């Protein structure tokens, strides 16, 4: 009898906090670029709260729209300002981001003399999995020498995958034609990923880095509809 | 050889541009040039004004197979570099009307081909030819990519052996990604499979891939199976396209392939071992 179209719930979302001390376009851009380069996937599409609590009192006026644009350029998604001085309220409001009061979350303010906190608080990676991306669907044969990668999603191939071709996905792989090339599922480490195919004739199958070559596949489920999955760190190949 | 109207109809104002056919394979020595010569000649015999271009710059062969090597003065690279006009470089075939050959340069390499240069030559030819047959060099490098870039139709020449099939598969991948049609978002290049050097006896003995094996791997329509034949070698040594020798199975098979290329439905021949045994005749086998 649930006729409601929505329900409001309280929830805690983990986000990266970027504590800004001072800002100049060149320095900020260089430092952020260096950080992102260390773990590009971690920062990709990541929600960010920009904290102004530690902003130096004598810092010159900041071009906030520019700062937000820079963050976006590097894949971050600024969603709020935290602990903004009242003097800046109007400027920040104009950027369209949410303003959160300082010290929210129940933590006592850290005394200035304390050891400086790391600029980026790395909390969780699970967040990334909540992002839904549509599966990649390929209808033409994938030929020798071609490579297809479904980034952040499943890969569905409606035709043959030739010997010498390579298909990769962060999620599952489905092949509705003979699978003769190399198929790698869960390439970013998803051990739940599986490979399903109509006819297993592959040169190599791999789930999260655990692979089997055609020689061992021949003894298991050759040229039959099959699935490949990981269980207890062992790659299983079963006929369907 | 019936002369059909397209060649004449083509002279009216509303001329359709020439269809560009690339004969390609990836692997060398499978019969690209022999097939280019045969298909080009076959189209000309049916009344279509046809030009065959040798893209194998540095390893010129087409002129030998067409028997016009002594008449080469200017070549494809000369035309690209504007050292000669297209009319000076085109060699009119002596045996078949409507047929012209644009030979490759023997003294240059594939770097002499520029995208703009090739396009200019093809555009000029397109205006008064019905078909342009591009004889691709082996490999997947610049020369081969240049030959297939502007194609409307591809004839992928394959021998019934695994390495040739693998290379054809690779070329099909390039046809799907690196052609003008793909880049312009038009209909993809029409792909056709031409199986050459087919020997039914060796297929039966399990020494050669069968037509079904190759079709299963490449999954593109088959326009012809050319039986392995001494006539092919003899014809190329004599500088005569094998399609002109209609006494031979290879010549007939190429005629069938040209018919299928033009959309006609012709039953495949020469796929079985020819046995004219007493019992077979008695039981009404053909």
Short mmCIF file of C-alpha atoms in Angstrom, two decimals:
data_model
loop_
_atom_site.label_atom_id
_atom_site.label_comp_id
_atom_site.label_asym_id
_atom_site.label_seq_id
_atom_site.Cartn_x
_atom_site.Cartn_y
_atom_site.Cartn_z
CA UNK A 1 0.00 0.00 0.00
CA UNK A 2 2.96 2.28 -0.46
CA UNK A 3 1.50 5.17 -2.47
CA UNK A 4 4.20 7.65 -1.55
CA UNK A 5 6.48 8.82 -4.30
CA UNK A 6 9.33 9.49 -1.89
CA UNK A 7 10.45 9.24 1.66
CA UNK A 8 12.80 11.52 3.54
CA UNK A 9 15.55 9.90 5.54
CA UNK A 10 18.47 11.17 7.51
CA UNK A 11 21.77 9.85 6.23
CA UNK A 12 25.48 10.30 6.60
CA UNK A 13 27.48 10.62 3.41
CA UNK A 14 31.21 10.34 3.53
CA UNK A 15 33.06 12.89 1.49
CA UNK A 16 36.57 14.19 1.06
CA UNK A 17 37.26 17.42 2.96
CA UNK A 18 39.60 19.85 1.27
CA UNK A 19 40.95 22.19 3.94
CA UNK A 20 41.99 25.39 2.29
CA UNK A 21 44.80 27.40 3.92
CA UNK A 22 45.50 29.89 1.18
CA UNK A 23 44.77 30.12 -2.53
CA UNK A 24 46.58 31.14 -5.65
CA UNK A 25 45.54 29.66 -8.94
CA UNK A 26 48.99 28.39 -9.95
CA UNK A 27 49.94 26.78 -6.63
CA UNK A 28 46.53 25.26 -6.02
CA UNK A 29 46.36 23.80 -9.50
CA UNK A 30 49.89 22.32 -9.26
CA UNK A 31 49.32 20.79 -5.81
CA UNK A 32 45.93 19.35 -6.69
CA UNK A 33 47.28 17.92 -9.92
CA UNK A 34 50.05 16.15 -7.98
CA UNK A 35 47.55 14.72 -5.49
CA UNK A 36 45.19 13.49 -8.18
CA UNK A 37 48.01 11.87 -10.10
CA UNK A 38 48.76 9.63 -7.11
CA UNK A 39 45.32 8.01 -7.29
CA UNK A 40 43.34 9.17 -10.32
CA UNK A 41 40.52 6.68 -9.87
CA UNK A 42 40.02 7.62 -6.24
CA UNK A 43 39.43 11.24 -7.09
CA UNK A 44 37.28 10.58 -10.13
CA UNK A 45 33.73 11.94 -9.57
CA UNK A 46 34.38 12.22 -5.86
CA UNK A 47 32.21 14.51 -3.72
CA UNK A 48 34.28 17.18 -1.97
CA UNK A 49 33.54 19.57 0.88
CA UNK A 50 35.73 22.66 0.82
CA UNK A 51 36.49 23.67 4.38
CA UNK A 52 37.40 27.30 5.06
CA UNK A 53 37.88 26.83 8.80
CA UNK A 54 41.67 26.92 8.53
CA UNK A 55 41.78 29.69 5.95
CA UNK A 56 44.50 32.18 6.86
CA UNK A 57 42.94 35.36 8.21
CA UNK A 58 45.11 37.64 6.05
CA UNK A 59 44.62 35.63 2.85
CA UNK A 60 43.76 37.79 -0.17
CA UNK A 61 40.27 37.60 -1.71
CA UNK A 62 39.63 34.26 -3.41
CA UNK A 63 38.02 33.70 -6.80
CA UNK A 64 35.68 30.89 -5.66
CA UNK A 65 34.08 30.09 -9.05
CA UNK A 66 37.61 29.61 -10.42
CA UNK A 67 38.52 27.33 -7.53
CA UNK A 68 35.41 25.22 -8.09
CA UNK A 69 36.13 25.02 -11.82
CA UNK A 70 39.69 23.86 -11.11
CA UNK A 71 38.42 21.12 -8.77
CA UNK A 72 35.98 19.97 -11.47
CA UNK A 73 38.75 19.92 -14.06
CA UNK A 74 40.56 17.38 -11.93
CA UNK A 75 37.50 15.19 -11.59
CA UNK A 76 36.44 16.31 -8.11
CA UNK A 77 32.82 17.32 -7.48
CA UNK A 78 32.66 20.16 -4.93
CA UNK A 79 29.31 20.02 -3.14
CA UNK A 80 29.58 22.34 -0.16
CA UNK A 81 31.60 24.91 1.73
CA UNK A 82 32.18 24.28 5.40
CA UNK A 83 32.86 26.82 8.18
CA UNK A 84 32.77 29.87 5.94
CA UNK A 85 33.39 33.26 7.58
CA UNK A 86 30.19 35.34 7.59
CA UNK A 87 31.90 38.00 5.48
CA UNK A 88 32.11 35.53 2.59
CA UNK A 89 28.56 34.18 2.88
CA UNK A 90 27.16 36.17 -0.04
CA UNK A 91 30.03 35.35 -2.40
CA UNK A 92 29.81 31.65 -1.58
CA UNK A 93 26.03 31.58 -1.86
CA UNK A 94 26.44 32.85 -5.42
CA UNK A 95 28.48 29.77 -6.38
CA UNK A 96 25.43 27.59 -5.84
CA UNK A 97 27.12 25.26 -3.38
CA UNK A 98 25.72 24.43 0.06
CA UNK A 99 27.07 26.23 3.13
CA UNK A 100 27.67 23.99 6.16
CA UNK A 101 28.43 25.51 9.57
CA UNK A 102 31.87 24.84 11.06
CA UNK A 103 32.51 21.97 13.44
CA UNK A 104 29.49 19.97 12.30
CA UNK A 105 29.75 16.32 13.10
CA UNK A 106 30.22 16.67 16.83
CA UNK A 107 33.99 16.85 16.81
CA UNK A 108 35.59 19.38 19.15
CA UNK A 109 37.51 22.08 17.31
CA UNK A 110 41.17 21.14 17.11
CA UNK A 111 43.46 23.59 18.88
CA UNK A 112 45.72 25.54 16.53
CA UNK A 113 48.85 24.14 18.12
CA UNK A 114 47.88 20.56 17.29
CA UNK A 115 49.76 18.58 14.67
CA UNK A 116 48.41 19.70 11.28
CA UNK A 117 45.88 17.24 9.90
CA UNK A 118 46.51 15.77 6.48
CA UNK A 119 44.95 17.95 3.82
CA UNK A 120 42.87 15.17 2.41
CA UNK A 121 40.98 12.87 4.70
CA UNK A 122 40.75 9.56 2.91
CA UNK A 123 37.75 7.76 4.30
CA UNK A 124 36.07 5.44 1.90
CA UNK A 125 36.24 3.99 -1.56
CA UNK A 126 32.89 2.21 -1.33
CA UNK A 127 31.28 5.45 -2.46
CA UNK A 128 32.42 4.82 -6.03
CA UNK A 129 30.36 1.68 -6.40
CA UNK A 130 27.14 3.56 -5.85
CA UNK A 131 27.61 5.39 -9.13
CA UNK A 132 25.58 3.55 -11.75
CA UNK A 133 26.93 3.54 -15.25
CA UNK A 134 25.08 2.01 -18.17
CA UNK A 135 26.57 -1.20 -19.59
CA UNK A 136 28.47 -1.01 -22.82
CA UNK A 137 26.75 -2.93 -25.61
CA UNK A 138 28.66 -3.92 -28.75
CA UNK A 139 26.76 -5.38 -31.70
CA UNK A 140 29.52 -5.77 -34.30
CA UNK A 141 32.21 -8.47 -34.17
CA UNK A 142 35.34 -7.51 -32.24
CA UNK A 143 38.23 -8.33 -34.54
CA UNK A 144 41.81 -9.38 -33.97
CA UNK A 145 43.85 -6.42 -32.71
CA UNK A 146 40.84 -4.51 -31.38
CA UNK A 147 40.41 -3.73 -27.71
CA UNK A 148 37.16 -2.77 -25.99
CA UNK A 149 37.02 -1.61 -22.37
CA UNK A 150 33.81 -1.01 -20.44
CA UNK A 151 35.00 1.42 -17.81
CA UNK A 152 33.04 1.27 -14.57
CA UNK A 153 30.39 -0.99 -16.07
CA UNK A 154 29.47 -4.33 -17.60
CA UNK A 155 30.30 -5.23 -21.17
CA UNK A 156 27.81 -7.01 -23.42
CA UNK A 157 28.96 -8.26 -26.82
CA UNK A 158 26.26 -9.47 -29.23
CA UNK A 159 28.72 -10.90 -31.79
CA UNK A 160 31.94 -12.88 -32.00
CA UNK A 161 35.15 -11.88 -30.23
CA UNK A 162 37.96 -12.97 -32.53
CA UNK A 163 41.28 -14.49 -31.62
CA UNK A 164 43.73 -11.69 -30.94
CA UNK A 165 40.99 -9.33 -29.72
CA UNK A 166 40.79 -8.20 -26.10
CA UNK A 167 37.71 -7.24 -24.11
CA UNK A 168 37.86 -5.75 -20.63
CA UNK A 169 35.28 -4.58 -18.12
CA UNK A 170 35.24 -3.30 -14.57
CA UNK A 171 32.09 -5.38 -14.12
CA UNK A 172 30.76 -8.54 -15.76
CA UNK A 173 31.33 -9.59 -19.37
CA UNK A 174 28.62 -11.25 -21.47
CA UNK A 175 29.39 -12.58 -24.94
CA UNK A 176 26.52 -13.83 -27.11
CA UNK A 177 28.77 -15.24 -29.82
CA UNK A 178 31.91 -17.34 -29.73
CA UNK A 179 34.48 -15.91 -27.32
CA UNK A 180 37.81 -16.61 -29.01
CA UNK A 181 39.97 -13.73 -27.80
CA UNK A 182 40.97 -12.57 -24.33
CA UNK A 183 38.31 -11.57 -21.80
CA UNK A 184 39.15 -9.81 -18.55
CA UNK A 185 36.36 -9.00 -16.07
CA UNK A 186 36.72 -7.00 -12.87
CA UNK A 187 39.92 -5.40 -14.09
CA UNK A 188 39.84 -2.85 -11.27
CA UNK A 189 39.73 -5.63 -8.72
CA UNK A 190 36.03 -6.55 -8.43
CA UNK A 191 36.21 -10.19 -7.31
CA UNK A 192 32.43 -10.53 -7.80
CA UNK A 193 32.71 -9.95 -11.55
CA UNK A 194 31.98 -12.88 -13.86
CA UNK A 195 32.32 -13.79 -17.51
CA UNK A 196 29.36 -15.40 -19.29
CA UNK A 197 29.63 -16.66 -22.82
CA UNK A 198 27.75 -18.69 -25.41
CA UNK A 199 30.80 -20.65 -26.57
CA UNK A 200 34.02 -20.62 -24.58
CA UNK A 201 36.97 -20.74 -27.00
CA UNK A 202 39.02 -18.02 -25.34
CA UNK A 203 42.77 -17.52 -25.40
CA UNK A 204 42.58 -16.20 -21.84
CA UNK A 205 39.90 -15.48 -19.25
CA UNK A 206 40.55 -13.42 -16.15
CA UNK A 207 38.58 -12.18 -13.15
CA UNK A 208 40.24 -9.54 -10.97
CA UNK A 209 43.67 -10.60 -12.17
CA UNK A 210 43.21 -14.37 -11.73
CA UNK A 211 43.52 -15.91 -15.15
CA UNK A 212 43.37 -19.18 -17.05
CA UNK A 213 44.79 -19.87 -20.52
CA UNK A 214 43.11 -21.77 -23.35
CA UNK A 215 45.06 -24.96 -22.61
CA UNK A 216 43.41 -25.36 -19.23
CA UNK A 217 40.04 -24.16 -20.55
CA UNK A 218 40.04 -26.96 -23.11
CA UNK A 219 39.78 -29.47 -20.30
CA UNK A 220 36.93 -27.63 -18.57
CA UNK A 221 34.12 -26.31 -20.74
CA UNK A 222 35.46 -25.88 -24.27
CA UNK A 223 33.09 -24.57 -26.93
CA UNK A 224 30.18 -24.79 -24.49
CA UNK A 225 28.07 -22.09 -22.85
CA UNK A 226 30.03 -21.24 -19.73
CA UNK A 227 30.58 -18.91 -16.86
CA UNK A 228 33.85 -17.93 -15.24
CA UNK A 229 33.92 -16.65 -11.67
CA UNK A 230 36.12 -16.33 -8.63
CA UNK A 231 35.51 -18.30 -5.46
CA UNK A 232 37.95 -18.55 -2.57
CA UNK A 233 40.64 -16.92 -4.72
CA UNK A 234 40.32 -19.68 -7.29
CA UNK A 235 39.02 -19.18 -10.81
CA UNK A 236 36.13 -21.53 -11.59
CA UNK A 237 34.89 -22.38 -15.06
CA UNK A 238 31.47 -24.01 -15.18
CA UNK A 239 29.26 -25.07 -18.04
CA UNK A 240 25.92 -23.28 -18.00
CA UNK B 1 29.80 -10.85 -72.28
CA UNK B 2 26.76 -8.67 -72.32
CA UNK B 3 27.38 -4.95 -72.24
CA UNK B 4 24.91 -3.38 -69.83
CA UNK B 5 23.69 0.14 -69.72
CA UNK B 6 25.47 1.58 -66.65
CA UNK B 7 28.52 2.67 -68.62
CA UNK B 8 26.34 4.60 -71.06
CA UNK B 9 23.84 5.80 -68.51
CA UNK B 10 26.80 7.09 -66.55
CA UNK B 11 27.53 9.72 -69.15
CA UNK B 12 24.41 11.73 -68.34
CA UNK B 13 24.59 14.82 -66.11
CA UNK B 14 23.35 13.02 -62.98
CA UNK B 15 26.33 10.75 -62.83
CA UNK B 16 26.78 8.76 -59.68
CA UNK B 17 30.34 8.84 -58.42
CA UNK B 18 32.45 5.74 -58.91
CA UNK B 19 32.28 2.97 -56.34
CA UNK B 20 35.65 2.43 -54.73
CA UNK B 21 36.55 -1.22 -54.12
CA UNK B 22 39.60 -2.11 -52.04
CA UNK B 23 41.14 -5.55 -52.44
CA UNK B 24 42.96 -6.23 -49.21
CA UNK B 25 44.09 -9.07 -46.92
CA UNK B 26 46.66 -8.11 -44.32
CA UNK B 27 48.82 -11.08 -45.22
CA UNK B 28 51.05 -11.07 -48.27
CA UNK B 29 51.01 -13.55 -51.13
CA UNK B 30 47.38 -14.59 -50.81
CA UNK B 31 46.36 -13.32 -54.24
CA UNK B 32 45.40 -9.66 -53.82
CA UNK B 33 46.92 -8.46 -57.08
CA UNK B 34 45.64 -11.48 -59.04
CA UNK B 35 42.17 -10.83 -57.61
CA UNK B 36 42.34 -7.07 -58.26
CA UNK B 37 43.26 -7.74 -61.88
CA UNK B 38 40.50 -10.34 -62.25
CA UNK B 39 37.77 -8.29 -60.57
CA UNK B 40 38.73 -5.09 -62.41
CA UNK B 41 38.75 -6.92 -65.73
CA UNK B 42 35.48 -8.68 -64.89
CA UNK B 43 33.75 -5.35 -64.17
CA UNK B 44 35.11 -3.85 -67.40
CA UNK B 45 33.91 -6.89 -69.38
CA UNK B 46 30.42 -6.16 -68.10
CA UNK B 47 30.60 -2.66 -69.51
CA UNK B 48 31.58 -0.68 -66.44
CA UNK B 49 34.36 1.85 -66.94
CA UNK B 50 36.94 0.63 -64.45
CA UNK B 51 40.33 1.75 -63.17
CA UNK B 52 42.67 -0.46 -61.18
CA UNK B 53 45.16 1.38 -58.96
CA UNK B 54 48.31 -0.29 -57.65
CA UNK B 55 48.85 1.01 -54.09
CA UNK B 56 51.90 -1.18 -53.56
CA UNK B 57 54.40 1.65 -54.04
CA UNK B 58 57.93 0.24 -54.23
CA UNK B 59 56.78 -3.31 -55.04
CA UNK B 60 54.94 -2.72 -58.28
CA UNK B 61 53.25 -5.91 -59.53
CA UNK B 62 49.89 -5.09 -61.03
CA UNK B 63 51.43 -3.97 -64.34
CA UNK B 64 53.11 -7.39 -64.71
CA UNK B 65 49.91 -9.30 -64.05
CA UNK B 66 48.02 -7.05 -66.46
CA UNK B 67 50.80 -7.41 -69.02
CA UNK B 68 51.38 -3.69 -69.43
CA UNK B 69 54.78 -3.33 -67.73
CA UNK B 70 56.47 -2.03 -70.86
CA UNK B 71 53.97 0.77 -71.24
CA UNK B 72 54.53 2.37 -67.82
CA UNK B 73 55.78 5.93 -68.25
CA UNK B 74 54.24 7.87 -65.38
CA UNK B 75 52.86 6.39 -62.18
CA UNK B 76 50.55 7.01 -59.21
CA UNK B 77 53.21 8.94 -57.26
CA UNK B 78 53.92 11.20 -60.26
CA UNK B 79 50.23 12.09 -60.35
CA UNK B 80 50.11 12.73 -56.60
CA UNK B 81 53.16 15.00 -56.88
CA UNK B 82 51.58 16.70 -59.92
CA UNK B 83 54.51 15.71 -62.13
CA UNK B 84 52.07 14.17 -64.56
CA UNK B 85 48.34 14.37 -65.22
CA UNK B 86 46.05 11.46 -64.52
CA UNK B 87 45.45 10.96 -68.24
CA UNK B 88 49.19 10.67 -68.88
CA UNK B 89 49.61 8.04 -66.19
CA UNK B 90 46.53 5.89 -66.86
CA UNK B 91 47.31 2.94 -69.12
CA UNK B 92 44.47 1.79 -71.32
CA UNK B 93 44.23 -1.99 -71.37
CA UNK B 94 44.76 -3.47 -74.83
CA UNK B 95 42.53 -6.51 -74.40
CA UNK B 96 39.54 -5.19 -72.51
CA UNK B 97 37.68 -2.01 -73.40
CA UNK B 98 36.67 0.28 -70.48
CA UNK B 99 39.68 -0.86 -68.45
CA UNK B 100 42.52 1.38 -67.24
CA UNK B 101 45.51 0.73 -65.00
CA UNK B 102 47.25 3.25 -62.75
CA UNK B 103 50.63 1.68 -61.91
CA UNK B 104 52.56 2.19 -58.69
CA UNK B 105 56.01 3.73 -58.56
CA UNK B 106 58.81 1.20 -58.25
CA UNK B 107 61.47 3.65 -57.07
CA UNK B 108 59.63 5.22 -54.15
CA UNK B 109 58.18 3.97 -50.87
CA UNK B 110 54.79 4.18 -49.18
CA UNK B 111 55.61 7.56 -47.61
CA UNK B 112 55.20 9.04 -51.07
CA UNK B 113 51.43 8.54 -50.68
CA UNK B 114 49.73 11.46 -48.97
CA UNK B 115 46.12 11.41 -47.82
CA UNK B 116 45.29 14.58 -49.77
CA UNK B 117 47.10 13.30 -52.86
CA UNK B 118 45.25 9.99 -52.84
CA UNK B 119 41.95 11.76 -52.27
CA UNK B 120 42.59 14.15 -55.18
CA UNK B 121 43.35 11.26 -57.56
CA UNK B 122 40.30 9.24 -56.43
CA UNK B 123 38.05 12.29 -56.74
CA UNK B 124 39.24 12.96 -60.27
CA UNK B 125 38.78 9.30 -61.27
CA UNK B 126 35.36 9.16 -59.60
CA UNK B 127 34.03 11.72 -62.03
CA UNK B 128 34.20 9.53 -65.12
CA UNK B 129 34.66 5.97 -63.92
CA UNK B 130 32.07 3.50 -62.61
CA UNK B 131 34.43 1.44 -60.48
CA UNK B 132 37.85 2.08 -58.96
CA UNK B 133 39.65 -1.04 -57.76
CA UNK B 134 42.41 -0.33 -55.22
CA UNK B 135 45.02 -3.10 -55.05
CA UNK B 136 46.26 -2.84 -51.46
CA UNK B 137 49.79 -3.74 -50.36
CA UNK B 138 50.21 -6.39 -47.67
CA UNK B 139 50.47 -5.39 -44.03
CA UNK B 140 48.43 -2.98 -41.95
CA UNK B 141 50.72 0.02 -42.24
CA UNK B 142 50.37 3.29 -44.09
CA UNK B 143 50.14 1.86 -47.62
CA UNK B 144 47.36 -0.56 -46.72
CA UNK B 145 45.51 2.01 -44.63
CA UNK B 146 45.71 4.51 -47.47
CA UNK B 147 44.29 1.94 -49.92
CA UNK B 148 41.26 1.18 -47.75
CA UNK B 149 40.56 4.63 -46.30
CA UNK B 150 38.28 5.85 -49.11
CA UNK B 151 36.69 2.46 -49.87
CA UNK B 152 32.96 1.87 -50.27
CA UNK B 153 33.36 -1.88 -50.72
CA UNK B 154 36.08 -4.18 -49.40
CA UNK B 155 37.04 -7.53 -50.86
CA UNK B 156 39.02 -9.37 -48.22
CA UNK B 157 41.20 -12.00 -49.89
CA UNK B 158 41.90 -14.97 -47.64
CA UNK B 159 43.63 -18.33 -48.05
CA UNK B 160 42.16 -21.29 -46.19
CA UNK B 161 44.86 -21.34 -43.51
CA UNK B 162 44.88 -19.98 -39.96
CA UNK B 163 47.46 -17.21 -40.31
CA UNK B 164 45.75 -15.74 -43.35
CA UNK B 165 42.36 -15.86 -41.61
CA UNK B 166 43.80 -14.16 -38.52
CA UNK B 167 45.29 -11.35 -40.65
CA UNK B 168 42.02 -10.91 -42.53
CA UNK B 169 40.26 -10.56 -39.20
CA UNK B 170 42.72 -7.83 -38.26
CA UNK B 171 42.09 -5.98 -41.53
CA UNK B 172 38.32 -6.23 -40.94
CA UNK B 173 38.89 -4.50 -37.60
CA UNK B 174 40.73 -1.69 -39.37
CA UNK B 175 37.94 -1.44 -41.96
CA UNK B 176 35.52 -0.89 -39.08
CA UNK B 177 37.54 1.88 -37.52
CA UNK B 178 39.85 3.66 -39.93
CA UNK B 179 37.89 4.51 -43.05
CA UNK B 180 36.42 7.74 -44.33
CA UNK B 181 32.93 6.25 -44.05
CA UNK B 182 33.35 5.50 -40.35
CA UNK B 183 34.84 8.92 -39.66
CA UNK B 184 32.02 10.65 -41.54
CA UNK B 185 29.44 8.53 -39.69
CA UNK B 186 28.14 7.02 -42.94
CA UNK B 187 27.12 3.42 -43.63
CA UNK B 188 30.10 1.17 -42.90
CA UNK B 189 32.20 -0.29 -45.72
CA UNK B 190 30.53 -3.34 -47.34
CA UNK B 191 32.72 -6.33 -46.53
CA UNK B 192 33.07 -9.38 -48.78
CA UNK B 193 35.12 -12.52 -48.36
CA UNK B 194 37.02 -13.95 -51.32
CA UNK B 195 38.60 -17.30 -50.55
CA UNK B 196 41.50 -18.09 -52.87
CA UNK B 197 43.80 -21.10 -53.34
CA UNK B 198 41.02 -23.42 -52.22
CA UNK B 199 41.78 -27.10 -52.63
CA UNK B 200 38.75 -29.32 -51.90
CA UNK B 201 40.89 -32.49 -51.79
CA UNK B 202 43.13 -31.03 -49.08
CA UNK B 203 40.11 -29.75 -47.18
CA UNK B 204 38.70 -33.29 -47.25
CA UNK B 205 42.02 -34.61 -45.97
CA UNK B 206 41.83 -32.12 -43.10
CA UNK B 207 44.93 -30.23 -44.25
CA UNK B 208 43.10 -27.03 -45.07
CA UNK B 209 40.34 -24.99 -43.46
CA UNK B 210 36.96 -25.47 -45.10
CA UNK B 211 34.73 -22.68 -46.42
CA UNK B 212 32.54 -23.17 -43.33
CA UNK B 213 35.52 -22.83 -40.97
CA UNK B 214 36.58 -19.55 -42.53
CA UNK B 215 33.03 -18.16 -42.71
CA UNK B 216 32.53 -19.12 -39.09
CA UNK B 217 35.56 -17.14 -37.96
CA UNK B 218 35.21 -14.07 -40.16
CA UNK B 219 31.40 -13.93 -40.31
CA UNK B 220 31.14 -11.81 -43.48
CA UNK B 221 29.37 -12.68 -46.76
CA UNK B 222 31.30 -14.90 -49.17
CA UNK B 223 31.52 -13.60 -52.75
CA UNK B 224 33.68 -16.32 -54.17
CA UNK B 225 35.86 -19.36 -53.76
CA UNK B 226 38.74 -19.56 -56.24
CA UNK B 227 40.10 -23.09 -56.59
CA UNK B 228 43.86 -23.58 -56.36
CA UNK B 229 44.90 -23.89 -59.97
CA UNK B 230 47.98 -23.91 -62.14
CA UNK B 231 46.08 -21.68 -64.53
CA UNK B 232 46.45 -18.77 -62.08
CA UNK B 233 50.25 -18.96 -62.05
CA UNK B 234 50.37 -19.46 -65.79
CA UNK B 235 48.11 -16.50 -66.42
CA UNK B 236 50.10 -14.15 -64.20
CA UNK B 237 53.36 -15.18 -65.81
CA UNK B 238 51.84 -14.44 -69.19
CA UNK B 239 50.57 -11.08 -67.99
CA UNK B 240 46.94 -11.94 -68.56
CA UNK B 241 44.19 -11.69 -65.93
CA UNK B 242 43.00 -15.24 -65.25
CA UNK B 243 39.35 -14.21 -65.62
CA UNK B 244 39.93 -13.87 -69.39
CA UNK B 245 40.58 -17.62 -69.56
CA UNK B 246 37.03 -18.90 -69.20
CA UNK B 247 38.19 -22.44 -69.95
CA UNK B 248 39.66 -22.63 -66.45
CA UNK B 249 37.84 -23.16 -63.18
CA UNK B 250 39.67 -20.19 -61.63
CA UNK B 251 38.52 -17.93 -64.47
CA UNK B 252 34.92 -19.08 -64.09
CA UNK B 253 35.07 -18.72 -60.32
CA UNK B 254 36.26 -15.10 -60.67
CA UNK B 255 33.38 -14.39 -63.10
CA UNK B 256 30.96 -15.75 -60.49
CA UNK B 257 32.59 -13.56 -57.83
CA UNK B 258 32.16 -10.43 -59.98
CA UNK B 259 28.50 -11.36 -60.54
CA UNK B 260 27.94 -11.69 -56.78
CA UNK B 261 29.77 -8.40 -56.18
CA UNK B 262 27.15 -6.81 -58.45
CA UNK B 263 24.39 -8.34 -56.37
CA UNK B 264 23.52 -11.34 -58.56
CA UNK B 265 22.73 -14.65 -56.89
CA UNK B 266 25.02 -17.35 -58.25
CA UNK B 267 25.49 -20.77 -56.72
CA UNK B 268 29.00 -21.53 -55.46
CA UNK B 269 30.99 -23.97 -57.61
CA UNK B 270 34.22 -25.91 -57.23
CA UNK B 271 33.73 -26.54 -53.49
CA UNK B 272 33.68 -30.32 -53.76
CA UNK B 273 36.30 -32.78 -54.92
CA UNK B 274 35.59 -33.44 -58.61
CA UNK B 275 34.86 -37.13 -58.97
CA UNK B 276 33.43 -38.45 -62.18
CA UNK B 277 33.11 -42.02 -60.87
CA UNK B 278 30.95 -44.64 -62.53
CA UNK B 279 28.60 -45.00 -59.53
CA UNK B 280 28.15 -41.26 -59.16
CA UNK B 281 27.05 -40.96 -62.76
CA UNK B 282 24.81 -44.00 -62.39
CA UNK B 283 23.13 -42.51 -59.31
CA UNK B 284 22.47 -39.25 -61.10
CA UNK B 285 25.08 -37.10 -59.37
CA UNK B 286 26.21 -34.15 -61.41
#
